[in-house]
Structure formats: structure tokens, C-alpha cells
mmCIF file of C-alpha atoms in Angstrom:
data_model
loop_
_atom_site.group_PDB
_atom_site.id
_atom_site.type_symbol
_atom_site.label_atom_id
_atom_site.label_comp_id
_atom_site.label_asym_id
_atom_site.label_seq_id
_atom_site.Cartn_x
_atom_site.Cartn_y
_atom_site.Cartn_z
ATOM 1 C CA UNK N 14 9.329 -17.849 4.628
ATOM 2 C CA UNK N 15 6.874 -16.146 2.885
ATOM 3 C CA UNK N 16 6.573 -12.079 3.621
ATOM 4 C CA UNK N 17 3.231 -11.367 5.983
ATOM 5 C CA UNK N 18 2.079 -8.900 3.001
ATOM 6 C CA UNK N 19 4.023 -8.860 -0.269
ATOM 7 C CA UNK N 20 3.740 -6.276 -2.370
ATOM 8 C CA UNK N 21 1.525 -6.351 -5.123
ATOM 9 C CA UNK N 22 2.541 -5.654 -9.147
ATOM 10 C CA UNK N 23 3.151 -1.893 -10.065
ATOM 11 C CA UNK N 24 0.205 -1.861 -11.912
ATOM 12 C CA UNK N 25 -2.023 -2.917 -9.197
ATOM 13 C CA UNK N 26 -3.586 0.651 -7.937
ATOM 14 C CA UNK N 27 -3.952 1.521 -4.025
ATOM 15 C CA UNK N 28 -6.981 3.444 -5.029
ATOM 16 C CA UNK N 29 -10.078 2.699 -5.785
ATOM 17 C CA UNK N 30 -14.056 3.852 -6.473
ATOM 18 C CA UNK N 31 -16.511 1.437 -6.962
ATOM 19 C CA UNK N 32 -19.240 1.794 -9.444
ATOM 20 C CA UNK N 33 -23.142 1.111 -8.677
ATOM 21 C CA UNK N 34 -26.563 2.868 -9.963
ATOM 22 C CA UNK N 35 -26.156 5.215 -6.691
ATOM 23 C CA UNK N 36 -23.897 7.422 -7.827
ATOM 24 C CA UNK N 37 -26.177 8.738 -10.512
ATOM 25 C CA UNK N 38 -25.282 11.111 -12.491
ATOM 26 C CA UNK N 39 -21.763 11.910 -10.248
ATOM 27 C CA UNK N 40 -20.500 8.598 -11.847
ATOM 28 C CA UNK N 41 -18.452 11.000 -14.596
ATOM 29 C CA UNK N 42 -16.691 13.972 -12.379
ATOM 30 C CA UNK N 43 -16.030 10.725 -9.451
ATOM 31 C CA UNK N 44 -13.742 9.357 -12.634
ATOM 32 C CA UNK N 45 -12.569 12.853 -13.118
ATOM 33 C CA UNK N 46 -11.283 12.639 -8.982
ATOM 34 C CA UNK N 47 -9.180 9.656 -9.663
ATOM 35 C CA UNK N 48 -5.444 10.099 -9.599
ATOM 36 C CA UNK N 49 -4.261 8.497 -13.020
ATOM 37 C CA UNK N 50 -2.966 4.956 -11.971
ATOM 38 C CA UNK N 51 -6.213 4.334 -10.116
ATOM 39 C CA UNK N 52 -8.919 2.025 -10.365
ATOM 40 C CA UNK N 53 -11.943 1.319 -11.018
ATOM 41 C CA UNK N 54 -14.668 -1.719 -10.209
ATOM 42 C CA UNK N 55 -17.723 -1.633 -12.241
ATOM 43 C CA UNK N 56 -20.796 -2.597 -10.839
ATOM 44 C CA UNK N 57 -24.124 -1.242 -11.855
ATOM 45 C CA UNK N 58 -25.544 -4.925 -11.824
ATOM 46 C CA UNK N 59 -29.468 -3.569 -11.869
ATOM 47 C CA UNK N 60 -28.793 -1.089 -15.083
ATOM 48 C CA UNK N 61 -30.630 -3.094 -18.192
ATOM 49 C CA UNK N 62 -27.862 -5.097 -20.403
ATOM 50 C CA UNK N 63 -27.711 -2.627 -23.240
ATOM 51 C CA UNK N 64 -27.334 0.460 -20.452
ATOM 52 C CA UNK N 65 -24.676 -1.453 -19.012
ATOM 53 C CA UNK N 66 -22.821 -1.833 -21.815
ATOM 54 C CA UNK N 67 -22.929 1.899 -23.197
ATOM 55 C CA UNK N 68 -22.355 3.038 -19.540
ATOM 56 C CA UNK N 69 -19.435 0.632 -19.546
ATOM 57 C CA UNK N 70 -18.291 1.727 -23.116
ATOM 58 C CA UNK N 71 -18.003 5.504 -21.889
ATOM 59 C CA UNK N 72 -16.220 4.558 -18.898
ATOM 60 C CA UNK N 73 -13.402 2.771 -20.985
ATOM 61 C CA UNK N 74 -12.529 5.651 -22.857
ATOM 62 C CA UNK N 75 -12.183 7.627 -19.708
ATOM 63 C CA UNK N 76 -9.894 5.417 -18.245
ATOM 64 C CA UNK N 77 -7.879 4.666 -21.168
ATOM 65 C CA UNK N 78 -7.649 8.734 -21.911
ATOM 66 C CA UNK N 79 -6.930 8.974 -17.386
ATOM 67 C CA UNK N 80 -4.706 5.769 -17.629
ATOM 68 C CA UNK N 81 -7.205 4.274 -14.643
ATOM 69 C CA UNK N 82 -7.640 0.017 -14.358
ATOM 70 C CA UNK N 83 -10.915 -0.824 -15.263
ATOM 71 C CA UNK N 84 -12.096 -3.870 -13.562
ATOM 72 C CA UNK N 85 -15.559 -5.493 -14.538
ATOM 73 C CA UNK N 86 -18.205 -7.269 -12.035
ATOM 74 C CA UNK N 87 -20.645 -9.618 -13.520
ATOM 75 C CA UNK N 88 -20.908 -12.403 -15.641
ATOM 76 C CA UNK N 89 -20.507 -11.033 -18.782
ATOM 77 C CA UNK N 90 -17.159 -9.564 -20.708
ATOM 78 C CA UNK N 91 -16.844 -6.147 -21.795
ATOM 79 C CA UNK N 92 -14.535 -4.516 -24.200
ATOM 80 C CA UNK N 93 -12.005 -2.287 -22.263
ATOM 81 C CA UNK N 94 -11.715 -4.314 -19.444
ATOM 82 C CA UNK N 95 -8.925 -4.484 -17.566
ATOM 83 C CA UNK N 96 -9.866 -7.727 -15.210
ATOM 84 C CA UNK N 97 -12.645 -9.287 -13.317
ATOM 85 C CA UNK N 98 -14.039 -8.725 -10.309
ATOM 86 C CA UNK N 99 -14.836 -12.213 -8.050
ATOM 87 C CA UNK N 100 -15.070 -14.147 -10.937
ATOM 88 C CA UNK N 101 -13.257 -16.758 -12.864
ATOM 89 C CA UNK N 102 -10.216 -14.920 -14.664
ATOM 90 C CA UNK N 103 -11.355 -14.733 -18.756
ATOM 91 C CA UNK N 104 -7.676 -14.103 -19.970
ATOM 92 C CA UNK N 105 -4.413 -14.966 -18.330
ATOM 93 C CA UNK N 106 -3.201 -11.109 -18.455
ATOM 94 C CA UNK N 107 -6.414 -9.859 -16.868
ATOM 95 C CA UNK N 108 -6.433 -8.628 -13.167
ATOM 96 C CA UNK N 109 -8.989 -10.087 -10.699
ATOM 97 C CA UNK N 110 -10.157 -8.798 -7.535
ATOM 98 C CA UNK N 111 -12.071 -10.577 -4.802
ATOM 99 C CA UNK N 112 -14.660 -9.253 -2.428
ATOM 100 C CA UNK N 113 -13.868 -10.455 0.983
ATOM 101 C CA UNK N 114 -16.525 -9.918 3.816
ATOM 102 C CA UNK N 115 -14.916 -13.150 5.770
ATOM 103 C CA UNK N 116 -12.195 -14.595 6.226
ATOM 104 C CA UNK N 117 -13.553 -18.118 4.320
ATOM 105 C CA UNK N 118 -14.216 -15.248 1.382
ATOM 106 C CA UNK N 119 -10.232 -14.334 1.762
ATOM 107 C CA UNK N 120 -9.289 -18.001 1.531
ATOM 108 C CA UNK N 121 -11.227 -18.433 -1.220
ATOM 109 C CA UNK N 122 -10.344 -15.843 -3.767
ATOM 110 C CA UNK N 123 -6.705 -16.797 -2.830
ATOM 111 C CA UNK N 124 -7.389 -19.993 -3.548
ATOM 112 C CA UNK N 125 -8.726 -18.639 -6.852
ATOM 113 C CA UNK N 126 -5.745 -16.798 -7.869
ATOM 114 C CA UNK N 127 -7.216 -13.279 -6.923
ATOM 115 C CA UNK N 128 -4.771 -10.721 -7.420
ATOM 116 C CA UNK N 129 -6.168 -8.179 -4.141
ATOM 117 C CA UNK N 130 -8.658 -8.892 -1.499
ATOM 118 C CA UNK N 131 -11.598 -5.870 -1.324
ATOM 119 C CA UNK N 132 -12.055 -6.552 2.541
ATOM 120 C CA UNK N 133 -15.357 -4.594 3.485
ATOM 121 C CA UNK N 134 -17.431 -3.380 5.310
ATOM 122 C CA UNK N 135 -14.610 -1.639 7.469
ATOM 123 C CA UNK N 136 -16.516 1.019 8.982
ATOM 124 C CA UNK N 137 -20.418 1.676 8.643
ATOM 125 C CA UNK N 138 -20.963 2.354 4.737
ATOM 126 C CA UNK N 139 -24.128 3.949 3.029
ATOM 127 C CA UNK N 140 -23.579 0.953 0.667
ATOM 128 C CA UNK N 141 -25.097 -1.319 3.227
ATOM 129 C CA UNK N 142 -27.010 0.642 6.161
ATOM 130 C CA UNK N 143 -27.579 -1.263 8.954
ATOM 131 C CA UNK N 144 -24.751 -4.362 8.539
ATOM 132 C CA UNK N 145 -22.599 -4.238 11.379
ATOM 133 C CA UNK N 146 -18.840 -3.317 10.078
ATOM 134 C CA UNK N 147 -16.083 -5.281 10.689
ATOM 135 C CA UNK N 148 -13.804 -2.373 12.485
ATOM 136 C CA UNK N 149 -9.986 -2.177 12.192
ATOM 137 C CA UNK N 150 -8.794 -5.080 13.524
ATOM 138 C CA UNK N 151 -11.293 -7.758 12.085
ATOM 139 C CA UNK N 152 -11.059 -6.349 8.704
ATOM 140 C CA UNK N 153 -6.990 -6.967 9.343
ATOM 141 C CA UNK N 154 -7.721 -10.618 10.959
ATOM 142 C CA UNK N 155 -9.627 -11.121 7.644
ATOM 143 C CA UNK N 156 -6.156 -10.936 5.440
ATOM 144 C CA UNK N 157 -3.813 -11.846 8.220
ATOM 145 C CA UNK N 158 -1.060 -13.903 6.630
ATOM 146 C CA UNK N 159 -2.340 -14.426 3.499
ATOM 147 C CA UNK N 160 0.106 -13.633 0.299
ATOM 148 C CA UNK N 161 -2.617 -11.407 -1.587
ATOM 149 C CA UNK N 162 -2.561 -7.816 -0.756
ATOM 150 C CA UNK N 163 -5.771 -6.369 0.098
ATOM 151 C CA UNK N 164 -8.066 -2.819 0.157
ATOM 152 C CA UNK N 165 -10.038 -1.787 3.084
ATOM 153 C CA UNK N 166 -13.596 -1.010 1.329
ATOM 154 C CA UNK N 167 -16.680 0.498 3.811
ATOM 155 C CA UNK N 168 -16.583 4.438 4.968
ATOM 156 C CA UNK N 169 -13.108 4.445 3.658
ATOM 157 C CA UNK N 170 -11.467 7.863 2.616
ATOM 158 C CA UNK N 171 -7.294 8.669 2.605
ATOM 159 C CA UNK N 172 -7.719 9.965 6.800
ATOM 160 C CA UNK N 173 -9.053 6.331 7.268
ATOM 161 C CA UNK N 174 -6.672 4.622 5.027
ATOM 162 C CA UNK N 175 -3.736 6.641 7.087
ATOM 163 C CA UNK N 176 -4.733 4.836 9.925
ATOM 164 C CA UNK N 177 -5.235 1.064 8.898
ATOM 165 C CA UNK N 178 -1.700 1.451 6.612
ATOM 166 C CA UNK N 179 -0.043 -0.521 9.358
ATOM 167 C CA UNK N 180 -2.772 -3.095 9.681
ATOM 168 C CA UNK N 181 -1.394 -4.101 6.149
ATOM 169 C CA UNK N 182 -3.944 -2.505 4.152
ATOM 170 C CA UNK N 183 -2.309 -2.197 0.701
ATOM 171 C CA UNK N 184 -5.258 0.809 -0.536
ATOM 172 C CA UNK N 185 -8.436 1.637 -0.070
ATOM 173 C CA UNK N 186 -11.673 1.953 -2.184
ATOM 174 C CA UNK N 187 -15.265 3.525 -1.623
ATOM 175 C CA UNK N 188 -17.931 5.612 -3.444
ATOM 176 C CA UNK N 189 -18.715 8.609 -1.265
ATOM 177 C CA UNK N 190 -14.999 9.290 -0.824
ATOM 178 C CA UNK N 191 -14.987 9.714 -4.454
ATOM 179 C CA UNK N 192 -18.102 12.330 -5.000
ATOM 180 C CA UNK N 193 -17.286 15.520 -6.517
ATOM 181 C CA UNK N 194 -17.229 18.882 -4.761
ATOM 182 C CA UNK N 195 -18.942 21.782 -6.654
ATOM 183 C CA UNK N 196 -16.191 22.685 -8.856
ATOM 184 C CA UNK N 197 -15.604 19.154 -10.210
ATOM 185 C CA UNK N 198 -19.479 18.858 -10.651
ATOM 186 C CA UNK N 199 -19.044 21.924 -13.241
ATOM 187 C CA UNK N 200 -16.390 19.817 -15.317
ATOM 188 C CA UNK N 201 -18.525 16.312 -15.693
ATOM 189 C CA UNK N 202 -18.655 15.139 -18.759
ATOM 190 C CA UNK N 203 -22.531 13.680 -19.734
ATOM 191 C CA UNK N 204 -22.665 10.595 -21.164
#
């Protein structure tokens, strides 16, 4: 019999920010808050292709220098990256993470081989103002038996994360959890 959650690789972080044009100018002390070993889903799907792939580009050297897993959305590959995010896996060693809002979504990225379920929005998010979240125990109902571990995403922060650990949630990723306080604003690095 199959366990209800198994655990996931060692390389596969609990911890995660996710990337998008919102974070501004944050976007380099947020990687500077990341406990090495975390990770890291690149968004930023309005910034201009060229942007994108400078932005990108800096963000690879921080990770590599932080040891953080860099995980790309979007259609098109990037050098540095460590994996894919809801798309079809480019290279057989590459992570790939799934977003999962339903549980169809769940079904389907397992079907797809996804490595870890992002299962969102768990509580009201800034991301998305106004969607309805899915609450504790719909978020777990989402990933309930399923053999992929998944990451509570929506209002999440470590308190949170304390609390849905024995829902199953393998980790937990956000944005806002990740902004920097004052002294970490002082040490950002410009791009």
C-alpha cells in the first residue's frame, strides 16, 4: 500500500517565494531571506522577453552563490534553471512543480509526473483579492491520497505552515511572507 504522503527527494525544498512583477524592487533582499536549500518559482510573465531574461539571469547567480532551486514558469527555457513550473518537463533531471487550485488540477500534474503540488489559494492572498480561498481542510482534500507531496501557497507564512503540517502539507510558499524588513532592505543587491 502506498504511504498517504511520501516523502519527497532531499533536494526538493519545503520553502518557497514565488516571483511576479509585484514585488518590485524587494525581488533581491526576498532572495537574500531564503534559507539556502530553498526555492524559488519564477514568474514575472508580463516583464518584456529580454527583461525577463536578464531578471532571470541575475536571479541564477543568486541562487547558485545561496544554493536555492530555481524553478522557471513559462514557455520558454532559461539558463540556470533548475525545473519547470506546470509545464512539460524539458530534461529528465529537471524538477517540475504543478499549480493546483482543484483537485482535477492535482490529478493532473500527477498524472504529468509533477514532482510537488503548489495547492493555493489557502487563505485570502494579495495575489488574488477577492477569490474565495480554499481554507485548511479543502486545500488538504485537494492532495488527499495522492503520492506527490504538496505546498500550501495563499497568505502562507511558517505560523500558518505550523498549523496545516498535519494536514500533510510538505512546505509552504508565498510572496509577502518573503518581503524584507528594514535591515534586509539595506543589504539588496540592485540588479
Amino acid at each position: 500500500m502506498r504511504p498517504r504522503h511520501p516523502a519527497p527527494p532531499k533536494t526538493l525544498p519545503r520553502l518557497w517565494l514565488m516571483t511576479d512583477e509585484r514585488v518590485g524592487t524587494e525581488l533581491f533582499a526576498m532572495l537574500e531571506a531564503l534559507p539556502a536549500g530553498a526555492g524559488i518559482i519564477f514568474r514575472h510573465y508580463a516583464t518584456p522577453p529580454a527583461e525577463r531574461r536578464a531578471l532571470f539571469a541575475a536571479i541564477a547567480a543568486i541562487a547558485r552563490r545561496r544554493r536555492l532551486v530555481l524553478i522557471r514558469a513559462g514557455k520558454t527555457r532559461m539558463p540556470g534553471e533548475d525545473g519547470v513550473h506546470g509545464a512539460a518537463r524539458l530534461h529528465g533531471s529537471a524538477i517540475r512543480t504543478w499549480p493546483a487550485h482543484t483537485r482535477s488540477e492535482a490529478l493532473a500534474g500527477r498524472r504529468a509526473g509533477a514532482d510537488l503540488l503548489l495547492v493555493s489559494p489557502v487563505f485570502a492572498t494579495r495575489s488574488h483579492p477577492g477569490k474565495k480561498p480554499l481554507g485548511p481542510l479543502r486545500a488538504a482534500a485537494i492532495m488527499q491520497g495522492l503520492d506527490v507531496p504538496a505546498v500550501a501557497l495563499g497568505g502562507m507564512q511558517a505560523r500558518r505552515h505550523r498549523r496545516l503540517a498535519n494536514l500533510g502539507f510538505y512546505g509552504w510558499a508565498a510572496i509577502d511572507a518573503w518581503r524584507p524588513t528594514r535591515d534586509q532592505k539595506r543589504k539588496a543587491v540592485p540588479i
